[in-house]
XYZ file of C-alpha atoms in Angstrom:
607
model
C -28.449 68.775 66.457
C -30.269 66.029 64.151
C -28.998 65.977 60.182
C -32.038 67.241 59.231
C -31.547 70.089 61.215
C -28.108 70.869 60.412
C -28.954 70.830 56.376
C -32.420 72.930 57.178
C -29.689 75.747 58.840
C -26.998 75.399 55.951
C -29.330 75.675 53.408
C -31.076 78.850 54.598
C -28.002 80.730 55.707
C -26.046 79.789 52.323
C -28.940 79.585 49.820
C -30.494 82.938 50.790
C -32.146 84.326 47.846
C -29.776 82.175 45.507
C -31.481 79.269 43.067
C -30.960 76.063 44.979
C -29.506 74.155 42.174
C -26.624 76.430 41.984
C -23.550 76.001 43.098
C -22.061 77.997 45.684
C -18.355 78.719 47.322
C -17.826 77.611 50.979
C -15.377 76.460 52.704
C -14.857 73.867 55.658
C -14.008 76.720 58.303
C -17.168 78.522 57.428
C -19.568 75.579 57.559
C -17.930 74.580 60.867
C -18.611 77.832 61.963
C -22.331 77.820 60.979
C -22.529 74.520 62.656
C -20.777 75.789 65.835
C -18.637 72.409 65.576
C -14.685 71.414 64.709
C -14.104 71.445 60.694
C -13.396 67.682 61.915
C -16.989 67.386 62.674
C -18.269 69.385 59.704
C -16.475 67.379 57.431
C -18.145 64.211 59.041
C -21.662 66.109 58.491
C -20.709 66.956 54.933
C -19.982 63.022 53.953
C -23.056 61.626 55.817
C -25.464 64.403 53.561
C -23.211 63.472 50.617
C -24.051 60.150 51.167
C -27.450 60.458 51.623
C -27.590 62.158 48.296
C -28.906 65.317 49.647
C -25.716 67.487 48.744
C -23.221 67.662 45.670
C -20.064 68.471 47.756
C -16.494 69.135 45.011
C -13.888 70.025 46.608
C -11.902 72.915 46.362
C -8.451 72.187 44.474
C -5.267 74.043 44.937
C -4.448 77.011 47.773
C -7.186 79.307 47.712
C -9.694 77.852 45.883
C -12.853 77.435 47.610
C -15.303 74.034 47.550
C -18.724 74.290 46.131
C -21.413 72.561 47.845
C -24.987 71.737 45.857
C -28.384 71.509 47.448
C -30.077 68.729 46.073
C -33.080 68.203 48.849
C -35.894 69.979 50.312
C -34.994 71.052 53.910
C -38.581 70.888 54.808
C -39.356 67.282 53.364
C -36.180 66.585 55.381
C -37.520 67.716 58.353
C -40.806 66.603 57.920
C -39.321 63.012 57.310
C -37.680 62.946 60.722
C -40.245 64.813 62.507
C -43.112 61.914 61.471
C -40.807 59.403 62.185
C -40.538 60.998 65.751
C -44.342 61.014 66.162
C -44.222 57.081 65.280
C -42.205 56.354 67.765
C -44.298 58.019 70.019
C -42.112 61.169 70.667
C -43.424 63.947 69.671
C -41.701 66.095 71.783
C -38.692 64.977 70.011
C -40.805 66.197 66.710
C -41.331 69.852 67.882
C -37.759 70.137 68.736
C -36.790 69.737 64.904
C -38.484 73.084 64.536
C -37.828 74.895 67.836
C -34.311 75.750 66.325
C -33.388 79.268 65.250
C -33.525 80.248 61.221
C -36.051 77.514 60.919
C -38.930 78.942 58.742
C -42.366 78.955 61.285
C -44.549 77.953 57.805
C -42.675 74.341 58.097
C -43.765 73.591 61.308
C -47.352 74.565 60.663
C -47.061 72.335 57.790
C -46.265 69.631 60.441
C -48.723 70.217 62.629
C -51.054 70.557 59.701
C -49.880 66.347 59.451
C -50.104 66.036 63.066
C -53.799 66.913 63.582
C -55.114 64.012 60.868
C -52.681 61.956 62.228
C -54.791 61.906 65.680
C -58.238 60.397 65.547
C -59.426 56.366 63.921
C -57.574 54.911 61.167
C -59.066 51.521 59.522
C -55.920 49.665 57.754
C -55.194 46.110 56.290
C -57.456 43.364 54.849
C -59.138 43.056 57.700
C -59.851 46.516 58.513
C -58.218 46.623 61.588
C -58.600 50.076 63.663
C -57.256 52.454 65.757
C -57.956 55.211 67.547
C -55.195 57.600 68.832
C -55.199 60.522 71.144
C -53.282 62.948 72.662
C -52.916 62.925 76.198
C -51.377 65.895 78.372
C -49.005 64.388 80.987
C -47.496 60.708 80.658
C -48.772 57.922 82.953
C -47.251 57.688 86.763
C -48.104 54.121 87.241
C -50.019 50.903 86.301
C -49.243 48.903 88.917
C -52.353 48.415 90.712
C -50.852 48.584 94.012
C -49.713 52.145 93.637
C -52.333 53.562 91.671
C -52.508 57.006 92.986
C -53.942 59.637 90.325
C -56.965 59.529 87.878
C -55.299 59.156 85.002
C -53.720 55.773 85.725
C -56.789 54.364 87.209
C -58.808 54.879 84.014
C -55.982 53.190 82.159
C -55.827 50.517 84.821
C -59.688 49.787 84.268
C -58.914 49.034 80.584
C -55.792 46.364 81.813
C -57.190 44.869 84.766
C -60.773 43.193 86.483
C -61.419 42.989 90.089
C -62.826 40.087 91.797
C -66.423 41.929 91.656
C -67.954 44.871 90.364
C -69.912 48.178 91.595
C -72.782 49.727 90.336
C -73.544 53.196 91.192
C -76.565 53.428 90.123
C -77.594 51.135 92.078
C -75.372 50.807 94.706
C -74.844 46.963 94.876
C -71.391 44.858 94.428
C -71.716 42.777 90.771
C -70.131 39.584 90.136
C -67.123 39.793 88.022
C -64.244 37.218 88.213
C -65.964 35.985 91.158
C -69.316 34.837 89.853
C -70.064 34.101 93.734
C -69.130 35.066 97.623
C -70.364 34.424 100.470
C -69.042 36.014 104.553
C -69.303 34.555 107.958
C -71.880 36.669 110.319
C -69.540 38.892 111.608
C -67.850 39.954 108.211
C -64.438 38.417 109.147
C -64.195 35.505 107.260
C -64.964 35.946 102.854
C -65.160 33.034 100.827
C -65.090 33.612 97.047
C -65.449 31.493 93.829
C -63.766 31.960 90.579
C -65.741 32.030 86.937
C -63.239 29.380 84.370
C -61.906 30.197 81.413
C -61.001 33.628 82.402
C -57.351 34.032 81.091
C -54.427 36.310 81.662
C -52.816 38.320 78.810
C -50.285 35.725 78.419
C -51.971 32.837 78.133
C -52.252 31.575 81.377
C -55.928 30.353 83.385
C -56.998 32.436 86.245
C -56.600 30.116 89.684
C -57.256 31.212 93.239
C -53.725 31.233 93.329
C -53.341 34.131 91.668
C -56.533 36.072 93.506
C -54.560 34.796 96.840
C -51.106 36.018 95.862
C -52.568 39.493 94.311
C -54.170 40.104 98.271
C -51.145 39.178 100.209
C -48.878 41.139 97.411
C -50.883 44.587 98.221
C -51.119 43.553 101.904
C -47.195 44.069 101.483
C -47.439 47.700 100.258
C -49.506 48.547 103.513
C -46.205 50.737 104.833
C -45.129 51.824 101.512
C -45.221 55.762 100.623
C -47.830 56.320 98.565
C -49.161 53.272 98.168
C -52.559 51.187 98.189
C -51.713 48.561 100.730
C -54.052 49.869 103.488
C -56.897 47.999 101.874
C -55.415 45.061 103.089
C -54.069 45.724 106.144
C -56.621 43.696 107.947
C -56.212 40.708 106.054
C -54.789 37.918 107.780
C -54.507 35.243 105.204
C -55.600 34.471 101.801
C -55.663 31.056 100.499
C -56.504 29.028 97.938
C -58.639 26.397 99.473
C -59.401 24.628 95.494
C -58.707 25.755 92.139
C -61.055 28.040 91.825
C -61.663 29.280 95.467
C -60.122 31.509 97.537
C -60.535 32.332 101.685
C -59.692 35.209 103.093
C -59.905 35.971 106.873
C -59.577 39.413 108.446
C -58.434 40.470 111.722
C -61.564 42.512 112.970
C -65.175 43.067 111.160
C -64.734 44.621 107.962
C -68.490 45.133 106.191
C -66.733 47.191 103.427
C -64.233 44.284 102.333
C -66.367 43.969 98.899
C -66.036 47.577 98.640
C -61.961 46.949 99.157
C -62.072 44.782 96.406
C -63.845 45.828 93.838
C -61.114 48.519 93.423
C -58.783 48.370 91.018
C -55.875 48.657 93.178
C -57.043 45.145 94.241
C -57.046 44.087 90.642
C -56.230 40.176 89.843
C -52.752 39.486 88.803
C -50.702 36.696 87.391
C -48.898 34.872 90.103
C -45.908 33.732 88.095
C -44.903 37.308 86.683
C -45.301 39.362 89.092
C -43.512 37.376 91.295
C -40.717 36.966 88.808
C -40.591 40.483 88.647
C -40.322 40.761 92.654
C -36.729 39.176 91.850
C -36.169 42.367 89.492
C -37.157 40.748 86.123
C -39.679 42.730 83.629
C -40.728 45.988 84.071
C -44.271 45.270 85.113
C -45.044 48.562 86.262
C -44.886 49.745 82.724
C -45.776 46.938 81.094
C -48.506 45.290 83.105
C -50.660 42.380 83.058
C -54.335 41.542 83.679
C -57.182 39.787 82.698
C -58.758 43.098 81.222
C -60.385 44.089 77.758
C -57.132 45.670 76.501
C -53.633 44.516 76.742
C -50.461 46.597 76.855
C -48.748 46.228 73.780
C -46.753 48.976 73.972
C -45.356 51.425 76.733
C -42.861 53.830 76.301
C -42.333 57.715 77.978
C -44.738 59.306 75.656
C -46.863 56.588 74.056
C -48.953 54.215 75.557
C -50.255 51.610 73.074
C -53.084 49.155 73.891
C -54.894 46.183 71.935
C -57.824 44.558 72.374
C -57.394 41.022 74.001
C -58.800 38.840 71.592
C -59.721 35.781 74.840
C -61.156 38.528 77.251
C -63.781 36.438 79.389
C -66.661 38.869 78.827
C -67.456 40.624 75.201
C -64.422 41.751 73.149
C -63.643 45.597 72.852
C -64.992 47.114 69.932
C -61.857 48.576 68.901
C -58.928 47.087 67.664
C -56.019 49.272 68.800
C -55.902 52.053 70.640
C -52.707 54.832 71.113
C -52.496 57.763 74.226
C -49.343 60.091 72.575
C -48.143 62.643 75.218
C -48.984 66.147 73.481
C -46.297 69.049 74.347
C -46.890 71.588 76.464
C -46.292 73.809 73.232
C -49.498 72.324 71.289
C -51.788 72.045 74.285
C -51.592 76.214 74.647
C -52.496 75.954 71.146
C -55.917 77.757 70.532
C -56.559 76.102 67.450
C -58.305 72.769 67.674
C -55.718 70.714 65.598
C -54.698 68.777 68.859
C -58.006 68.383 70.724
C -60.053 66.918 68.144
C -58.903 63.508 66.732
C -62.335 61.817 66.586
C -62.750 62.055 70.330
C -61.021 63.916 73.476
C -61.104 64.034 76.523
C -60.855 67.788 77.648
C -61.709 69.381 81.115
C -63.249 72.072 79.631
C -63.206 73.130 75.718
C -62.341 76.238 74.941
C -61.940 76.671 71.187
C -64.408 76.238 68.221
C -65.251 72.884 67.749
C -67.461 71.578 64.289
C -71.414 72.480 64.273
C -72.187 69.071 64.126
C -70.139 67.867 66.631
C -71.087 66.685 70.107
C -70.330 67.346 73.833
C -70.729 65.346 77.007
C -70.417 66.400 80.391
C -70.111 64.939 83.864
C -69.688 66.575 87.032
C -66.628 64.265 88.596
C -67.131 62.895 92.331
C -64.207 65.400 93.746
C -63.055 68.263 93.859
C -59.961 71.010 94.236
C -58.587 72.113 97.809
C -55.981 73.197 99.382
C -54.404 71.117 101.859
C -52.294 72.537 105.012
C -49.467 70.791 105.961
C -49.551 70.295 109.851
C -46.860 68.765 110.184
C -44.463 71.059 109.650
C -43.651 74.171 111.677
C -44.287 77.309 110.419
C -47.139 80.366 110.544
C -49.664 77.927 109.293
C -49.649 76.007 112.262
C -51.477 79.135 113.699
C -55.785 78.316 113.426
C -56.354 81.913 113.011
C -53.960 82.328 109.506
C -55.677 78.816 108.049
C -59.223 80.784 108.978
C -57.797 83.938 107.151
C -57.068 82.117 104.042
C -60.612 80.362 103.960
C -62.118 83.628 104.697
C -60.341 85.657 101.699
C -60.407 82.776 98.705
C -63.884 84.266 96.988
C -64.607 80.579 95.602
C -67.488 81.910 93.697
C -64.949 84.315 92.201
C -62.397 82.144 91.304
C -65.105 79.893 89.746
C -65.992 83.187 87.376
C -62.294 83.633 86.303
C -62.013 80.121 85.262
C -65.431 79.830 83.422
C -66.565 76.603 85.052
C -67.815 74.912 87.971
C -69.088 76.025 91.623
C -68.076 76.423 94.642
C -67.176 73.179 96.555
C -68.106 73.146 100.797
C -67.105 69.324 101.338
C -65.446 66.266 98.623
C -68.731 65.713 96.705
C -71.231 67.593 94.940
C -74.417 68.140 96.544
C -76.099 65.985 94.078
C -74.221 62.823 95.109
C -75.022 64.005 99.083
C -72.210 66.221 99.864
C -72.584 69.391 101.615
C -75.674 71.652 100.927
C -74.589 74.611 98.120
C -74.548 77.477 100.412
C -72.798 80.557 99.092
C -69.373 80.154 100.886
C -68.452 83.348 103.604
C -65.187 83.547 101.607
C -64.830 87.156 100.870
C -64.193 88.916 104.270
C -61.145 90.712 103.954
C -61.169 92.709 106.946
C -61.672 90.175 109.371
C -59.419 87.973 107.314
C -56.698 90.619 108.058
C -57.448 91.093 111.285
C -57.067 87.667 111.689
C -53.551 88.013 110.261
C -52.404 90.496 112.630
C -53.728 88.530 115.749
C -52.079 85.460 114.798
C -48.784 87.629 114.836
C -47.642 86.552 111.351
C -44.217 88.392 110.950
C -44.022 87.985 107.405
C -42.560 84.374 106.961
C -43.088 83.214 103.381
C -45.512 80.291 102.833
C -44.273 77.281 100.727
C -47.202 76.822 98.158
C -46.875 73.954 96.206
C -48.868 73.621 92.931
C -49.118 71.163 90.331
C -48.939 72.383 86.755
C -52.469 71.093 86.486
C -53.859 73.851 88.790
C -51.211 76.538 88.244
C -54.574 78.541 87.098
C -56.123 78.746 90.817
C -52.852 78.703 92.516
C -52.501 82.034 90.991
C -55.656 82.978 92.043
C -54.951 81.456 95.617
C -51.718 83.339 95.688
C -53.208 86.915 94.877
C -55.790 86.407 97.292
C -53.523 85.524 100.137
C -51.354 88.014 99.689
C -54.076 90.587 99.798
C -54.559 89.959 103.297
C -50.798 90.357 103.557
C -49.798 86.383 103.580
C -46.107 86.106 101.445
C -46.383 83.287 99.262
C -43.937 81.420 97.293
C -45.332 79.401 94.953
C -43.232 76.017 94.398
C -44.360 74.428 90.974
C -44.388 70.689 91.448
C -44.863 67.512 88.781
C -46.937 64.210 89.870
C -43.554 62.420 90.405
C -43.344 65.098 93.627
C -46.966 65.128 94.700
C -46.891 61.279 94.614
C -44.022 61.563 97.489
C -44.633 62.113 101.145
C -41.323 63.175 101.538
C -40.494 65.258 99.005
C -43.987 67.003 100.009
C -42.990 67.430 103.432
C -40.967 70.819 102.291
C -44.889 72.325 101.400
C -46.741 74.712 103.548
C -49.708 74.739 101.708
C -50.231 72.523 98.179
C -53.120 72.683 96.058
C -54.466 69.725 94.202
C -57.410 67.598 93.494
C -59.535 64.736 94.593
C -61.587 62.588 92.186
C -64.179 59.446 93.462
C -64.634 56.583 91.413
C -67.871 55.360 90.754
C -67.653 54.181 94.654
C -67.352 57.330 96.497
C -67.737 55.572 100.387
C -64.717 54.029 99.565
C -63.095 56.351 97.835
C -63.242 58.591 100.348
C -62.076 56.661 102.988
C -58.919 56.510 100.340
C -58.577 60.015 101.267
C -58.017 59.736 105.423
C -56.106 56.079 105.003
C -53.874 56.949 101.596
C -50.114 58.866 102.862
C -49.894 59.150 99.263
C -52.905 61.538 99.553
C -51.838 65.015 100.965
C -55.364 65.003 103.466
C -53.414 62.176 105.293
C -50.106 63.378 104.781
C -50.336 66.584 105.949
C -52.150 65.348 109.144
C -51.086 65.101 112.305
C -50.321 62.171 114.125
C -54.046 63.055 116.450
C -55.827 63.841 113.333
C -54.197 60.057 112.077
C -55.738 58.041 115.303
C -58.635 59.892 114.560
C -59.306 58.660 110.921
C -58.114 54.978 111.801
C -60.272 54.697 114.692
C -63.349 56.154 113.304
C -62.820 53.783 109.907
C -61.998 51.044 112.085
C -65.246 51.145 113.830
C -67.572 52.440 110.951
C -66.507 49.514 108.365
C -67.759 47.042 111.128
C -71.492 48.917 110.836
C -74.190 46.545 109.455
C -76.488 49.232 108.445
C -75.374 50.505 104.902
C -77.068 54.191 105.483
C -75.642 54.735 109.007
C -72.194 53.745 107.385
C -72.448 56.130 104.793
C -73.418 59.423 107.092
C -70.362 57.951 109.242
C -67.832 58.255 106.298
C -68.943 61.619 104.793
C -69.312 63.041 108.802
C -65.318 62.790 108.698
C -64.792 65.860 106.663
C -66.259 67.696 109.670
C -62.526 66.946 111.166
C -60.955 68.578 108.665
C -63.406 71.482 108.682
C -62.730 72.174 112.187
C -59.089 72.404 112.097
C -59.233 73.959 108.830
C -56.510 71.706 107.374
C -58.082 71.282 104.013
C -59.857 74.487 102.247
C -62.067 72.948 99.403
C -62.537 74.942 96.629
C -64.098 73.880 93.531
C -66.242 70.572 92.131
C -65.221 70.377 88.249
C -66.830 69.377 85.142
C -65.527 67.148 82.484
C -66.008 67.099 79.079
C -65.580 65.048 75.866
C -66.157 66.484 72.562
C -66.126 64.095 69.744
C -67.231 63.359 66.468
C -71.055 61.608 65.848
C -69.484 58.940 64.113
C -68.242 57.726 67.320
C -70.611 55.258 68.945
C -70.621 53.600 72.628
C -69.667 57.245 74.208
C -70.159 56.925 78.294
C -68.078 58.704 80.605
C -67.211 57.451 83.916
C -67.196 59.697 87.467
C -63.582 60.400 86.415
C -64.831 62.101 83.574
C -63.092 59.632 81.405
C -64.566 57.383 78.270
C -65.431 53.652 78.359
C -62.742 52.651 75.643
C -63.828 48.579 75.262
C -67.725 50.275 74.335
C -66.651 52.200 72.154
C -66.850 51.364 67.909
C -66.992 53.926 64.811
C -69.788 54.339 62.494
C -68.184 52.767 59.101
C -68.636 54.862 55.501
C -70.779 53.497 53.248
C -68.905 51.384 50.438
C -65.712 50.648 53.232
């Protein structure tokens, strides 16, 4: 129990209704026993508040004459103090748990979080007028290590730490320069020459060299057997070189028309030789603390803060902000329905549901993904049966489940219609009857199915659950965090696990991601036919010259996961940012996230 705490719980079981500048009798035992600790102990708790001048503590003198102990503090600043001090740390889970305790008045931590909501949101300070923004985020960060980027989350965060060799515009649907200003490929796609801009420098100090673009490709080439990894982007690389300073070969082992596409991700984002291979000897935590050539560096990274600052030599235009600070928000204050914790100046919400200021204003974007349910094949059990996977699709009412949830639409493939997914046809997904008769065909003697969920989508596993077990499937749901659905092995225990997919702005490649990526439960869950299957097909499609037949190749390979029915797709979502007018530079990306280097706040007039 923190001091704080301890003198919050003495004070409000001795004071009661009492004045609390009198006096009272206690003795040792009994403040031990309010403590729940050895009179040892509270005697050691009694000289640290006497020394912090928070108590008047005399003694009792002579058998049977009881001490008197003086309140001389206010329990609440007390724990106000510490919880603040928590929160600048980063730790605001640590904060709530000053309050969580029992016989702590609820008014103090309102107070608190009264503090807490203007402490979110941009802050100009110093001279110079230096800014910040900071806002809360829900779950901490897996990963920034490029090579194992694996959710969202961390590849937004990556995008403000890292560059890639070159760019991709969606709009448009052409590869950009970026730290290669040029590139050039032999006829049959095998062999890629690139050249390097100068003067584009690393976080600490050092010049970009084709060095380090050589080292970063060989480096992920290494994770191509690693769980959960990114490595299978350069699997078909058979050497990278430096051939100058500021040019770099790389040959491939078969055609590979995509390899532009490969690298303008950021899990092929540039880094600095000389660290990361220092930290391949197990020096620096680099994972955590990353480094890149990007528009922010990470100043600070700790389990439920990450800091970042602009970098003041970034190659192309500096970030418009100063400072910006992600806090991890308890899951206490985000079931909050008050908007204290959603609206600093900006956040970044899937969908808002509370009240948010007349004037303020929303933006949406429909993400490149969507939610599904993924059937593991590889493990025995009564989903290995076709005719139970075809029960489940037939009884999950989509169009319902989009109703109970107050958002999107039903999903029949990864993307959207709009960005040339499946056609929006109302999904068959409400026959019970034959669903059930479906059930008792397959022979289904009442086995429970393992149903893993993540937190995220606890929602619609509900809703999954309830209609499963209408048709009369037992389900056990198994409620998992990212560190689990990250593993292939820990997710071989699931039956059934329900999660999301989300494109970046490059959805061909992204969605190869999904049939090449173990860390990706469409290829986990596969089987080792459905495996061949994806590899060949990619194998062969990359090598197509034509950039439209390519395309109707990559989004045809849902079809194999249609017909086997081992992913059930459910819903495309909508993200949203609410956020103050005096924020400018407001885009959001296909991950439904916000451009941090654009964006810059309107100053006050006379500041």
């Amino acid at each position: 129990m923190h001091l704080s705490q301890q003198y919050a719980l003495l004070s409000a079981s001795l004071l009661r209704d009492r004045r609390p500048d009198e006096p009272l009798p206690v003795t040792v035992e009994e403040i031990a026993g309010l403590l729940r600790c050895t009179e040892r102990n509270a005697k050691l708790v009694l000289h640290r508040m006497s020394e912090s001048g928070w108590i008047a503590w005399l003694p009792g003198r002579g058998r049977g004459n009881r001490s008197r102990i003086r309140f001389e503090a206010s329990a609440e600043d007390l724990l106000l103090q510490d919880a603040q001090a928590y929160v600048e740390q980063g730790n605001l889970n640590g904060a709530m748990g000053l309050f969580r305790m029992e016989g702590i008045d609820p008014w103090i931590a309102d107070r608190f979080l009264a503090w807490l909501g203007g402490f979110f949101g941009y802050k100009a300070a110093g001279e110079r007028g230096e800014d910040t923004l900071r806002l809360p985020m829900r779950v901490p960060i897996h990963s920034l290590d490029p090579a194992r980027l694996l959710f969202a989350r961390d590849l937004h965060f990556a995008k403000q730490v890292f560059d890639t060799l070159v760019g991709f515009d969606p709009e448009q649907r052409r590869i950009l320069p970026q730290l290669a200003h040029n590139w050039e490929c032999d006829e049959d796609a095998m062999v890629w020459t690139f050249s390097l801009r100068k003067g584009v420098r690393f976080h600490h100090g050092r010049e970009l060299t084709a060095a380090d673009v050589a080292y970063t490709l060989l480096r992920l080439r290494s994770f191509a057997r690693t769980p959960a990894s990114n490595g299978w982007l350069a699997e078909q690389i058979v050497e990278a070189r430096a051939t100058a300073r500021r040019t770099v070969e790389v040959r491939l082992a078969a055609p590979n028309r995509m390899f532009l596409h490969y690298v303008s991700s950021y899990p092929a984002a540039i880094v600095p030789e000389d660290l990361y291979r220092t930290a391949e000897a197990g020096e620096g935590n680099l994972e955590r603390l990353p480094v890149g050539t990007g528009p922010f560096r990470v100043a600070r990274h700790e389990e439920g803060i990450l800091g970042l600052e602009a970098f003041a030599d970034y190659w192309r235009e500096r970030a418009l902000l100063d400072r910006i600070e992600m806090l991890v928000v308890p899951k206490e204050l985000q079931a909050r329905p008050d908007p204290l914790f959603h609206l600093g100046k900006l956040h970044h919400v899937q969908h808002v549901r509370f009240e948010v200021p007349a004037h303020w204003q929303k933006k949406q974007v429909q993400t490149l993904g969507c939610s599904l349910l993924a059937i593991n094949l590889r493990k025995p059990g009564p989903l290995q049966d076709a005719r139970l996977r075809e029960a489940i699709d037939l009884s999950l009412d989509r169009a319902g489940l989009a109703l109970a949830l107050g958002k999107d639409m039903p999903a029949r493939g990864f993307l959207p219609p709009a960005d040339g997914g499946a056609a929006p046809l109302p999904p068959d997904d409400r026959q019970y009857a034959r669903a059930k008769r479906l059930v008792d065909e397959s022979g289904y003697a009442g086995e429970p199915v393992r149903f893993y969920a993540l937190e995220y989508h606890a929602v619609a596993g509900e809703w999954v659950r309830r209609q499963m077990e209408s048709i009369g499937i037992r389900v056990e749901i198994v409620p998992v965090g990212y560190d689990v659905a990250s593993d292939p092995a820990r997710m071989a225990g699931a039956d059934l696990y329900i999660g999301g997919v989300v494109a970046d702005d490059d959805e061909d490649r992204c969605l190869l991601e999904m049939y090449k990526m173990d860390g990706m439960p469409i290829r986990a869950f596969a089987t080792d036919d459905q495996r061949r299957a994806f590899d060949d097909e990619i194998a062969s499609l990359v090598a197509e010259p034509c950039d439209e037949t390519r395309r109707g190749r990559i989004r045809g390979l849902e079809e194999l996961l249609k017909e086997a029915r081992s992913v059930l797709f459910l819903l495309h979502a909508t993200q949203e940012t609410v956020f103050n007018p005096d924020v400018r530079g407001i885009s959001l990306n296909t991950l439904g996230w916000v451009d941090f280097k654009q964006l810059w706040f309107k100053e006050a007039d006379g500041s």
